[in-house]
mmCIF file of C-alpha atoms in Angstrom:
data_model
loop_
_atom_site.group_PDB
_atom_site.id
_atom_site.type_symbol
_atom_site.label_atom_id
_atom_site.label_comp_id
_atom_site.label_asym_id
_atom_site.label_seq_id
_atom_site.Cartn_x
_atom_site.Cartn_y
_atom_site.Cartn_z
ATOM 1 C CA MET A 279 100.846 116.778 50.887
ATOM 2 C CA GLU A 280 99.527 113.571 50.314
ATOM 3 C CA ASP A 281 96.138 112.663 50.708
ATOM 4 C CA GLU A 282 96.803 109.714 52.810
ATOM 5 C CA ASN A 283 98.568 112.090 55.602
ATOM 6 C CA ILE A 284 96.126 114.794 55.188
ATOM 7 C CA ILE A 285 93.515 112.010 56.356
ATOM 8 C CA ARG A 286 95.992 111.315 59.339
ATOM 9 C CA LEU A 287 96.134 114.400 60.702
ATOM 10 C CA TYR A 288 92.593 114.334 60.754
ATOM 11 C CA TRP A 289 92.402 111.050 62.779
ATOM 12 C CA ASP A 290 95.481 112.286 64.791
ATOM 13 C CA ARG A 291 92.929 115.330 65.576
ATOM 14 C CA ASP A 292 96.032 117.680 64.372
ATOM 15 C CA GLU A 293 94.631 121.100 63.333
ATOM 16 C CA THR A 294 97.222 121.320 60.352
ATOM 17 C CA ALA A 295 94.816 119.035 58.528
ATOM 18 C CA ILE A 296 92.736 122.080 57.911
ATOM 19 C CA GLU A 297 95.821 124.051 56.799
ATOM 20 C CA GLU A 298 96.638 121.754 54.532
ATOM 21 C CA THR A 299 93.797 121.093 53.541
ATOM 22 C CA SER A 300 92.789 124.318 52.351
ATOM 23 C CA LYS A 301 96.488 124.322 51.177
ATOM 24 C CA LYS A 302 95.618 121.576 48.800
ATOM 25 C CA TYR A 303 91.914 121.504 47.848
ATOM 26 C CA GLY A 304 91.131 125.684 49.223
ATOM 27 C CA LYS A 305 90.614 126.654 45.342
ATOM 28 C CA TYR A 306 88.822 123.244 44.039
ATOM 29 C CA CYS A 307 86.502 124.135 46.445
ATOM 30 C CA PHE A 308 86.250 127.521 46.291
ATOM 31 C CA SER A 309 85.474 127.123 42.669
ATOM 32 C CA ILE A 310 82.285 124.170 43.510
ATOM 33 C CA ALA A 311 80.899 126.960 45.667
ATOM 34 C CA ASN A 312 80.757 129.885 43.204
ATOM 35 C CA ASN A 313 79.716 128.299 40.235
ATOM 36 C CA ILE A 314 76.975 127.173 42.603
ATOM 37 C CA LEU A 315 77.021 130.795 44.216
ATOM 38 C CA CYS A 316 78.137 133.597 42.311
ATOM 39 C CA SER A 317 78.980 135.086 45.005
ATOM 40 C CA ARG A 318 82.528 134.908 46.516
ATOM 41 C CA GLU A 319 81.485 136.071 50.104
ATOM 42 C CA ASP A 320 79.519 133.440 50.160
ATOM 43 C CA SER A 321 81.424 131.114 48.599
ATOM 44 C CA GLU A 322 84.047 131.857 51.404
ATOM 45 C CA GLU A 323 82.009 131.069 53.920
ATOM 46 C CA CYS A 324 81.172 127.687 52.422
ATOM 47 C CA VAL A 325 85.123 126.620 51.984
ATOM 48 C CA ASN A 326 85.135 127.656 56.054
ATOM 49 C CA ASP A 327 81.775 125.326 56.241
ATOM 50 C CA THR A 328 83.215 122.977 54.604
ATOM 51 C CA TYR A 329 86.331 122.312 56.611
ATOM 52 C CA VAL A 330 84.573 122.597 59.859
ATOM 53 C CA LYS A 331 82.236 120.029 58.634
ATOM 54 C CA VAL A 332 84.965 117.340 57.201
ATOM 55 C CA TRP A 333 86.845 118.198 60.929
ATOM 56 C CA ASP A 334 84.042 116.716 62.395
ATOM 57 C CA SER A 335 83.451 113.979 59.944
ATOM 58 C CA ILE A 336 86.859 112.457 60.140
ATOM 59 C CA PRO A 337 86.977 110.261 62.123
ATOM 60 C CA PRO A 338 84.932 108.099 62.075
ATOM 61 C CA LYS A 339 84.828 108.665 58.535
ATOM 62 C CA ARG A 340 88.493 107.296 56.391
ATOM 63 C CA PRO A 341 87.573 108.877 52.666
ATOM 64 C CA SER A 342 89.137 106.555 49.911
ATOM 65 C CA ILE A 343 88.925 109.442 47.229
ATOM 66 C CA PHE A 344 89.586 112.632 49.612
ATOM 67 C CA SER A 345 89.098 114.834 46.725
ATOM 68 C CA ALA A 346 85.037 113.712 45.770
ATOM 69 C CA PHE A 347 84.408 113.576 49.605
ATOM 70 C CA ILE A 348 85.668 116.953 50.224
ATOM 71 C CA GLY A 349 84.070 118.373 46.858
ATOM 72 C CA LYS A 350 80.259 116.988 47.875
ATOM 73 C CA ILE A 351 80.499 118.194 50.885
ATOM 74 C CA THR A 352 81.261 121.323 49.526
ATOM 75 C CA ARG A 353 78.721 121.390 46.646
ATOM 76 C CA ASN A 354 76.097 119.821 49.882
ATOM 77 C CA ILE A 355 77.173 123.400 51.764
ATOM 78 C CA SER A 356 76.982 125.782 48.712
ATOM 79 C CA LEU A 357 73.488 124.284 47.964
ATOM 80 C CA ASN A 358 71.715 124.542 50.515
ATOM 81 C CA ARG A 359 72.781 127.826 50.591
ATOM 82 C CA TYR A 360 71.808 128.582 47.205
ATOM 83 C CA LYS A 361 68.226 127.160 48.568
ATOM 84 C CA LEU A 362 68.646 129.527 51.658
ATOM 85 C CA ASN A 363 68.919 132.233 49.671
ATOM 86 C CA ASN A 364 66.404 131.519 46.738
ATOM 87 C CA ALA A 365 64.390 131.295 49.599
ATOM 88 C CA GLU A 366 64.816 134.821 51.219
ATOM 89 C CA LYS A 367 64.467 136.039 47.713
ATOM 90 C CA ARG A 368 60.678 134.956 47.872
ATOM 91 C CA GLY A 369 59.687 134.299 51.550
ATOM 92 C CA GLY A 370 60.766 138.014 52.281
ATOM 93 C CA ASN A 371 62.667 137.930 56.018
ATOM 94 C CA GLU A 372 61.008 135.383 58.222
ATOM 95 C CA MET A 373 60.716 132.105 55.948
ATOM 96 C CA PRO A 374 64.568 131.527 56.261
ATOM 97 C CA LEU A 375 64.513 131.815 59.959
ATOM 98 C CA VAL A 376 61.277 129.639 60.577
ATOM 99 C CA LEU A 377 62.926 126.995 58.589
ATOM 100 C CA ASP A 378 65.967 127.167 60.601
ATOM 101 C CA GLU A 379 64.106 126.808 63.442
ATOM 102 C CA VAL A 380 61.744 123.526 62.138
ATOM 103 C CA ARG A 381 65.280 122.445 61.247
ATOM 104 C CA GLU A 382 65.848 122.134 64.820
ATOM 105 C CA ILE A 383 62.753 119.930 65.406
ATOM 106 C CA VAL A 384 62.757 117.790 62.468
ATOM 107 C CA SER A 385 65.535 115.655 60.223
ATOM 108 C CA GLY A 386 65.417 116.800 57.334
ATOM 109 C CA GLN A 387 65.931 113.428 56.162
ATOM 110 C CA PRO A 388 64.117 112.575 53.714
ATOM 111 C CA ASP A 389 61.017 109.662 54.329
ATOM 112 C CA PRO A 390 62.240 106.221 54.560
ATOM 113 C CA GLU A 391 60.120 105.345 51.053
ATOM 114 C CA GLU A 392 61.803 108.918 48.925
ATOM 115 C CA GLN A 393 65.250 107.746 50.294
ATOM 116 C CA ALA A 394 65.398 104.314 48.465
ATOM 117 C CA ILE A 395 63.662 106.000 45.509
ATOM 118 C CA ARG A 396 66.577 108.521 45.796
ATOM 119 C CA ASP A 397 69.273 105.730 46.456
ATOM 120 C CA GLU A 398 68.046 103.931 43.567
ATOM 121 C CA LEU A 399 68.001 106.753 41.255
ATOM 122 C CA ILE A 400 71.095 107.460 41.589
ATOM 123 C CA ALA A 401 72.595 103.864 41.243
ATOM 124 C CA ALA A 402 70.440 103.917 37.806
ATOM 125 C CA VAL A 403 72.276 107.418 36.896
ATOM 126 C CA ASN A 404 75.900 105.999 38.200
ATOM 127 C CA ASP A 405 75.253 102.861 35.946
ATOM 128 C CA TYR A 406 74.312 105.002 33.080
ATOM 129 C CA LEU A 407 77.444 107.154 33.397
ATOM 130 C CA ALA A 408 79.270 104.074 33.614
ATOM 131 C CA THR A 409 77.988 103.439 29.642
ATOM 132 C CA LEU A 410 79.495 106.889 28.488
ATOM 133 C CA PRO A 411 83.163 107.110 27.010
ATOM 134 C CA VAL A 412 85.199 109.036 29.505
ATOM 135 C CA GLU A 413 84.986 112.137 27.222
ATOM 136 C CA LYS A 414 81.172 112.456 27.694
ATOM 137 C CA ARG A 415 81.502 111.794 31.149
ATOM 138 C CA VAL A 416 83.791 113.995 31.973
ATOM 139 C CA MET A 417 81.375 116.480 30.410
ATOM 140 C CA PHE A 418 78.397 115.707 32.239
ATOM 141 C CA VAL A 419 79.991 115.835 35.295
ATOM 142 C CA ARG A 420 82.095 118.708 34.886
ATOM 143 C CA ARG A 421 78.482 120.646 33.611
ATOM 144 C CA TYR A 422 76.083 119.222 35.951
ATOM 145 C CA TRP A 423 77.937 118.153 39.354
ATOM 146 C CA TYR A 424 80.613 120.780 39.642
ATOM 147 C CA ALA A 425 77.994 123.483 38.188
ATOM 148 C CA ASP A 426 81.104 124.341 35.342
ATOM 149 C CA ASP A 427 80.109 127.096 31.920
ATOM 150 C CA VAL A 428 80.338 125.654 28.859
ATOM 151 C CA LYS A 429 83.284 127.851 27.829
ATOM 152 C CA SER A 430 85.388 127.078 30.690
ATOM 153 C CA ILE A 431 84.285 123.017 29.618
ATOM 154 C CA ALA A 432 85.338 123.221 26.381
ATOM 155 C CA LEU A 433 88.548 125.121 27.084
ATOM 156 C CA ARG A 434 89.432 121.937 29.533
ATOM 157 C CA MET A 435 88.212 119.985 27.046
ATOM 158 C CA GLY A 436 90.114 121.223 23.833
ATOM 159 C CA THR A 437 86.788 121.181 21.942
ATOM 160 C CA SER A 438 84.494 124.197 20.671
ATOM 161 C CA GLU A 439 81.286 125.434 22.963
ATOM 162 C CA ASN A 440 79.161 124.470 20.747
ATOM 163 C CA ASN A 441 80.466 120.770 20.827
ATOM 164 C CA ILE A 442 80.268 121.256 24.458
ATOM 165 C CA SER A 443 76.580 122.219 23.915
ATOM 166 C CA VAL A 444 75.225 119.431 21.315
ATOM 167 C CA SER A 445 77.344 116.887 23.282
ATOM 168 C CA VAL A 446 75.570 117.880 26.968
ATOM 169 C CA ARG A 447 71.990 118.256 25.516
ATOM 170 C CA ARG A 448 72.178 114.408 24.108
ATOM 171 C CA ILE A 449 73.141 113.093 27.282
ATOM 172 C CA ARG A 450 71.055 114.712 29.173
ATOM 173 C CA ASN A 451 67.904 113.808 26.630
ATOM 174 C CA ASN A 452 69.864 109.626 26.381
ATOM 175 C CA LEU A 453 69.758 109.989 30.611
ATOM 176 C CA ARG A 454 66.467 111.014 30.827
ATOM 177 C CA ASP A 455 65.172 107.966 28.330
ATOM 178 C CA TYR A 456 67.150 105.427 30.509
ATOM 179 C CA LEU A 457 65.339 106.358 33.802
ATOM 180 C CA ILE A 458 62.472 106.326 32.198
ATOM 181 C CA GLU A 459 62.934 103.018 31.025
ATOM 182 C CA ARG A 460 63.929 101.669 34.285
ATOM 183 C CA GLY A 461 60.643 103.130 35.770
ATOM 184 C CA PHE A 462 61.785 106.430 36.867
ATOM 185 C CA ASP A 463 58.708 109.584 37.597
ATOM 186 C CA LEU A 464 60.417 112.001 36.307
ATOM 187 C CA MET B 112 61.093 115.677 40.694
ATOM 188 C CA ARG B 113 62.266 119.619 40.782
ATOM 189 C CA GLN B 114 65.578 120.486 39.118
ATOM 190 C CA ILE B 115 66.715 121.363 42.272
ATOM 191 C CA ASP B 116 66.122 117.910 43.402
ATOM 192 C CA PHE B 117 67.762 116.328 40.536
ATOM 193 C CA PHE B 118 70.288 118.463 40.793
ATOM 194 C CA GLU B 119 70.795 117.006 44.798
ATOM 195 C CA VAL B 120 70.767 113.971 43.805
ATOM 196 C CA LEU B 121 74.035 113.727 41.476
ATOM 197 C CA GLU B 122 75.730 115.243 44.397
ATOM 198 C CA ASN B 123 75.716 111.308 45.312
ATOM 199 C CA ILE B 124 77.259 110.118 41.666
ATOM 200 C CA ASP B 125 79.988 107.907 42.488
ATOM 201 C CA ASP B 126 83.371 109.606 43.557
ATOM 202 C CA LYS B 127 85.228 107.671 40.816
ATOM 203 C CA TYR B 128 83.341 110.103 38.385
ATOM 204 C CA ILE B 129 83.750 113.198 40.640
ATOM 205 C CA GLU B 130 87.743 112.771 40.454
ATOM 206 C CA GLU B 131 87.836 111.922 36.790
ATOM 207 C CA ALA B 132 85.836 115.026 35.946
ATOM 208 C CA ALA B 133 89.072 116.553 38.191
ATOM 209 C CA THR B 134 91.758 115.687 36.729
ATOM 210 C CA TYR B 135 90.916 114.585 33.509
ATOM 211 C CA LYS B 136 93.059 116.310 30.696
ATOM 212 C CA LYS B 137 92.556 115.715 27.093
ATOM 213 C CA VAL B 138 95.781 114.207 25.361
ATOM 214 C CA SER B 139 98.237 116.488 23.965
ATOM 215 C CA LYS B 140 98.132 116.899 19.973
ATOM 216 C CA LEU B 141 101.519 115.993 20.202
ATOM 217 C CA GLY B 142 100.701 112.353 21.890
ATOM 218 C CA ASN B 143 98.058 112.533 18.960
ATOM 219 C CA VAL B 144 100.520 113.269 16.630
ATOM 220 C CA ARG B 145 102.642 110.171 17.592
ATOM 221 C CA THR B 146 100.001 107.663 17.736
ATOM 222 C CA LEU B 147 98.742 109.017 14.554
ATOM 223 C CA LEU B 148 102.371 108.205 13.291
ATOM 224 C CA ALA B 149 103.014 104.898 14.587
ATOM 225 C CA VAL B 150 99.287 103.838 12.872
ATOM 226 C CA ALA B 151 100.239 105.285 9.752
ATOM 227 C CA ALA B 152 103.561 103.072 9.520
ATOM 228 C CA SER B 153 101.415 100.797 9.973
ATOM 229 C CA LEU B 154 98.855 101.713 7.775
ATOM 230 C CA ILE B 155 101.476 102.269 5.002
ATOM 231 C CA VAL B 156 102.693 98.087 4.974
ATOM 232 C CA VAL B 157 98.489 97.284 4.539
ATOM 233 C CA ILE B 158 97.785 99.627 2.019
ATOM 234 C CA GLY B 159 100.721 98.416 0.274
ATOM 235 C CA VAL B 160 100.276 94.557 0.265
ATOM 236 C CA ALA B 161 96.441 95.465 -0.386
ATOM 237 C CA ALA B 162 97.479 97.392 -3.088
ATOM 238 C CA ILE B 163 98.840 94.362 -4.745
ATOM 239 C CA PHE B 164 96.546 92.026 -4.056
ATOM 240 C CA LEU B 165 93.850 94.457 -5.336
ATOM 241 C CA ARG B 166 95.691 95.042 -8.787
ATOM 242 C CA LEU B 167 96.815 91.133 -9.373
ATOM 243 C CA SER B 168 93.194 89.454 -8.124
ATOM 244 C CA LEU B 169 91.629 92.580 -10.620
ATOM 245 C CA LYS B 170 94.163 90.890 -13.456
ATOM 246 C CA GLU B 171 92.776 87.819 -13.386
ATOM 247 C CA LYS B 172 89.332 88.271 -12.909
ATOM 248 C CA LEU B 173 88.285 91.985 -14.258
ATOM 249 C CA VAL B 174 90.565 93.180 -17.550
ATOM 250 C CA PRO B 175 90.397 91.235 -20.589
ATOM 251 C CA PRO B 176 94.171 88.935 -20.205
ATOM 252 C CA THR B 177 95.421 91.587 -23.043
ATOM 253 C CA THR B 178 95.532 94.637 -21.127
ATOM 254 C CA THR B 179 96.732 95.652 -18.229
ATOM 255 C CA ILE B 180 96.301 97.802 -15.032
ATOM 256 C CA ALA B 181 99.094 100.057 -15.819
ATOM 257 C CA PHE B 182 100.242 103.433 -17.140
ATOM 258 C CA THR B 183 101.153 103.447 -21.096
ATOM 259 C CA GLU B 184 104.944 102.496 -21.449
ATOM 260 C CA ALA B 185 107.147 105.442 -20.840
ATOM 261 C CA GLU B 186 110.528 106.031 -23.086
ATOM 262 C CA PRO B 187 113.280 104.567 -21.323
ATOM 263 C CA GLU B 188 114.415 106.253 -18.400
ATOM 264 C CA THR B 189 117.785 108.912 -19.380
ATOM 265 C CA SER B 190 120.047 110.201 -16.896
ATOM 266 C CA GLU B 191 118.756 113.826 -17.786
ATOM 267 C CA THR B 192 115.793 113.165 -16.709
ATOM 268 C CA PRO B 193 114.871 114.429 -13.206
ATOM 269 C CA ALA B 194 115.242 112.050 -10.167
ATOM 270 C CA THR B 195 111.674 113.338 -9.049
ATOM 271 C CA THR B 196 110.469 112.186 -12.751
ATOM 272 C CA VAL B 197 107.953 108.960 -12.250
ATOM 273 C CA PRO B 198 109.052 106.354 -14.652
ATOM 274 C CA GLY B 199 106.298 104.924 -15.947
ATOM 275 C CA PHE B 200 104.402 107.665 -17.769
ATOM 276 C CA THR B 201 104.186 108.994 -21.541
ATOM 277 C CA GLU B 202 105.402 112.117 -19.916
ATOM 278 C CA ALA B 203 107.335 113.029 -17.341
ATOM 279 C CA ILE B 204 105.670 114.794 -14.335
ATOM 280 C CA ASN B 205 106.456 115.769 -11.360
ATOM 281 C CA TYR B 206 103.776 114.637 -8.939
ATOM 282 C CA GLU B 207 103.987 115.599 -5.174
ATOM 283 C CA PRO B 208 103.514 112.478 -3.369
ATOM 284 C CA ALA B 209 100.716 112.664 -0.997
ATOM 285 C CA ASN B 210 100.424 112.783 2.824
ATOM 286 C CA ASP B 211 100.370 109.167 4.556
ATOM 287 C CA ILE B 212 97.784 109.888 7.444
ATOM 288 C CA PRO B 213 95.574 106.768 7.470
ATOM 289 C CA GLY B 214 91.538 107.406 7.290
ATOM 290 C CA THR B 215 89.405 106.407 9.848
ATOM 291 C CA GLN B 216 88.054 103.083 10.603
ATOM 292 C CA PHE B 217 84.834 104.473 11.512
ATOM 293 C CA VAL B 218 83.761 104.949 7.730
ATOM 294 C CA LEU B 219 82.889 102.558 4.970
ATOM 295 C CA ALA B 220 82.502 104.474 1.788
ATOM 296 C CA SER B 221 80.612 103.322 -1.374
ATOM 297 C CA VAL B 222 81.549 104.808 -4.721
ATOM 298 C CA ARG B 223 80.817 104.743 -8.853
ATOM 299 C CA VAL B 224 82.304 107.224 -11.246
ATOM 300 C CA GLU B 225 80.556 108.223 -13.845
ATOM 301 C CA ASP B 226 81.131 111.648 -16.394
ATOM 302 C CA ASN B 227 83.665 112.699 -14.731
ATOM 303 C CA LYS B 228 82.209 112.255 -11.215
ATOM 304 C CA ALA B 229 82.530 110.253 -7.826
ATOM 305 C CA LYS B 230 79.369 109.564 -6.619
ATOM 306 C CA VAL B 231 80.939 108.481 -2.755
ATOM 307 C CA THR B 232 78.010 107.192 -0.227
ATOM 308 C CA PHE B 233 79.688 107.167 3.861
ATOM 309 C CA THR B 234 77.961 104.686 5.707
ATOM 310 C CA ASN B 235 78.817 105.822 9.629
ATOM 311 C CA ILE B 236 80.148 102.326 11.063
ATOM 312 C CA SER B 237 80.796 103.566 14.815
ATOM 313 C CA ASP B 238 79.188 103.730 17.676
ATOM 314 C CA GLU B 239 79.837 107.774 17.248
ATOM 315 C CA PRO B 240 78.478 110.525 14.809
ATOM 316 C CA TRP B 241 81.089 111.847 12.343
ATOM 317 C CA SER B 242 81.501 114.799 10.961
ATOM 318 C CA PHE B 243 83.335 115.705 8.009
ATOM 319 C CA GLY B 244 84.232 118.193 5.906
ATOM 320 C CA GLU B 245 83.524 118.656 1.401
ATOM 321 C CA TYR B 246 87.425 119.201 0.642
ATOM 322 C CA TYR B 247 88.856 116.406 -1.254
ATOM 323 C CA LYS B 248 91.547 115.500 -3.585
ATOM 324 C CA LEU B 249 92.263 112.775 -5.665
ATOM 325 C CA GLU B 250 95.745 110.811 -5.934
ATOM 326 C CA VAL B 251 96.738 107.916 -8.073
ATOM 327 C CA LEU B 252 99.361 104.925 -7.267
ATOM 328 C CA ILE B 253 102.586 104.812 -8.836
ATOM 329 C CA GLY B 254 104.590 102.085 -7.923
ATOM 330 C CA ASN B 255 103.419 101.666 -4.213
ATOM 331 C CA LYS B 256 103.222 104.987 -3.571
ATOM 332 C CA TRP B 257 100.508 107.676 -3.590
ATOM 333 C CA TYR B 258 101.125 111.173 -5.553
ATOM 334 C CA TYR B 259 98.565 114.141 -5.431
ATOM 335 C CA VAL B 260 97.141 114.054 -9.085
ATOM 336 C CA PRO B 261 98.151 117.728 -10.315
ATOM 337 C CA SER B 262 94.686 119.823 -11.158
ATOM 338 C CA GLU B 263 93.182 123.023 -11.759
ATOM 339 C CA ASP B 264 91.552 125.266 -9.607
ATOM 340 C CA TYR B 265 87.953 123.997 -7.982
ATOM 341 C CA ILE B 266 85.533 124.909 -6.049
ATOM 342 C CA VAL B 267 84.950 123.450 -2.880
ATOM 343 C CA HIS B 268 82.160 124.105 -0.557
ATOM 344 C CA ASP B 269 83.257 124.922 3.123
ATOM 345 C CA LEU B 270 80.291 122.935 4.615
ATOM 346 C CA MET B 271 81.074 120.274 7.845
ATOM 347 C CA HIS B 272 78.475 117.593 7.639
ATOM 348 C CA GLU B 273 77.590 115.031 10.623
ATOM 349 C CA ILE B 274 75.774 111.295 10.525
ATOM 350 C CA GLY B 275 75.127 109.346 13.301
ATOM 351 C CA PRO B 276 75.800 105.348 13.756
ATOM 352 C CA GLY B 277 74.695 103.607 11.272
ATOM 353 C CA THR B 278 73.515 106.455 8.759
ATOM 354 C CA ASP B 279 75.014 107.152 5.702
ATOM 355 C CA TYR B 280 75.592 110.456 3.146
ATOM 356 C CA THR B 281 76.116 110.807 -0.433
ATOM 357 C CA LEU B 282 78.542 113.361 -2.097
ATOM 358 C CA THR B 283 79.114 113.855 -5.417
ATOM 359 C CA TYR B 284 82.999 114.650 -6.372
ATOM 360 C CA ASP B 285 83.891 116.130 -9.315
ATOM 361 C CA LEU B 286 86.900 114.828 -11.553
ATOM 362 C CA SER B 287 87.141 117.266 -14.239
ATOM 363 C CA PRO B 288 89.781 119.458 -12.998
ATOM 364 C CA PHE B 289 91.886 116.728 -13.283
ATOM 365 C CA GLY B 290 91.763 115.878 -16.916
ATOM 366 C CA TYR B 291 92.621 113.647 -18.042
ATOM 367 C CA LEU B 292 93.408 110.084 -16.292
ATOM 368 C CA ALA B 293 95.502 107.340 -17.086
ATOM 369 C CA PRO B 294 94.276 104.194 -16.792
ATOM 370 C CA GLY B 295 95.355 103.066 -12.574
ATOM 371 C CA ASP B 296 94.549 103.352 -9.308
ATOM 372 C CA TYR B 297 92.873 106.299 -7.630
ATOM 373 C CA ARG B 298 91.795 107.540 -4.512
ATOM 374 C CA ILE B 299 90.086 110.663 -3.568
ATOM 375 C CA SER B 300 91.457 111.741 -0.388
ATOM 376 C CA CYS B 301 88.449 113.506 1.019
ATOM 377 C CA GLY B 302 85.779 114.053 4.333
ATOM 378 C CA GLY B 303 88.571 116.754 5.104
ATOM 379 C CA LEU B 304 87.360 120.325 6.966
ATOM 380 C CA ASP B 305 90.587 122.289 4.985
ATOM 381 C CA PHE B 306 93.097 121.211 2.158
ATOM 382 C CA THR B 307 95.202 120.109 4.597
ATOM 383 C CA THR B 308 93.574 116.981 5.838
ATOM 384 C CA ASN B 309 93.030 113.324 4.134
ATOM 385 C CA VAL B 310 90.385 111.819 6.600
ATOM 386 C CA TYR B 311 88.825 109.134 4.588
ATOM 387 C CA TYR B 312 89.684 107.581 1.509
ATOM 388 C CA ALA B 313 87.386 106.003 -1.431
ATOM 389 C CA PHE B 314 89.067 104.370 -3.693
ATOM 390 C CA PHE B 315 88.308 103.464 -7.691
ATOM 391 C CA ILE B 316 90.546 102.022 -10.975
ATOM 392 C CA LYS B 317 90.753 103.053 -14.616
ATOM 393 C CA THR B 318 91.067 99.968 -16.644
ATOM 394 C CA ASP B 319 92.851 100.206 -19.882
ATOM 395 C CA ASP B 320 89.598 100.156 -22.221
ATOM 396 C CA GLY B 321 88.672 103.040 -20.023
ATOM 397 C CA VAL B 322 86.618 101.310 -17.804
ATOM 398 C CA PHE B 323 85.503 103.044 -13.868
ATOM 399 C CA ILE B 324 85.805 100.832 -11.166
ATOM 400 C CA GLY B 325 84.027 102.135 -8.371
ATOM 401 C CA THR B 326 84.167 100.396 -4.378
ATOM 402 C CA ASP B 327 80.856 98.316 -3.741
ATOM 403 C CA PRO B 328 79.292 99.563 -0.135
ATOM 404 C CA THR B 329 81.346 96.099 1.974
ATOM 405 C CA GLY B 330 84.714 97.585 0.657
ATOM 406 C CA TYR B 331 86.159 96.009 -2.231
ATOM 407 C CA PRO B 332 85.823 96.702 -5.938
ATOM 408 C CA GLU B 333 82.314 96.016 -7.949
ATOM 409 C CA GLY B 334 82.227 93.191 -9.839
ATOM 410 C CA TYR B 335 84.780 91.341 -7.620
ATOM 411 C CA THR B 336 83.993 87.751 -6.630
ATOM 412 C CA GLU B 337 86.187 85.577 -4.390
ATOM 413 C CA ALA B 338 88.847 83.013 -5.944
ATOM 414 C CA THR B 339 87.741 79.746 -6.113
#
């Protein structure tokens, strides 16, 4: 089903929207989650949470690129789960519970100044990405947005793992220089 | 900033880049071949015209009027001559036609030939790193077609080099395996990562009086001046 029709189902509050989303983007979301979590069980939970969040977000939102929209939600949920899993490892059993409880008090949103810096940073990253040739940009996004391993990027790009490693390292170093030149304290 | 914070910030990169990376497919090799064939066809015409121009210019400017840049006249062709024999040689030699793969346009080379060795300096004029190998073949222009010059076996280092944008690298190619070179237009098909590839062509000329004329860094023959 076309993305536009799936989004229409959400706006109509038709529950088949989730079924259609799962059919079309289930594997896509699972791979994003699993790249971050390396756990089938956790990843499946994150994908299910994604569907709930998409259901809650549309309406009022009407995403122009549905795959990116749903991918971002999966990535965000998976990253939060990753942080939670790591906190459990570091701080024993109580800490995640405490954090969960505190989350009910504070918004969890960064303060306005921090948010402004983040907005500027992401704008600078987008500007930098716009300067890259498509192939290089895809390598970077596959590695640092989708968290793909080098082998699967090499297969996708039809080149060697060594070439991917070298290219990605160059892009990373250039991005760092680009951001430092623009005054970001990294 | 912690690594995980930066990873989190990347979540908000432009949607179009996320979609681009999800749907990206490398152009198939078949597509590349088709493109190369189209480029090759155009390049053959350009090279042919350029070669004629070059030959005429050199005749006027570099070669004494009594000599010509041509192979020694052959005996008149007879009906017994095999169809593949190239006319214009003292000996009938069956030359294998060179492939017509165009060379890269991202590199310039200067060529200097001395003591049966061609010293080729590659300059990367693109914005991207350029990778190349040491495999090479020698080709000769006969009529308006390039042919491989037969050779003895020779050794090539199976190495890959990479030069960054704006930088250069010099390789020396041994021409002795190709034996005596008759006066004419030559090019070293080089830069390949194996013997099947032609990545770049480095041109030089041998005049009737045995002088080798290489190519200067601008791509013109050494000593060439624009006609006024």
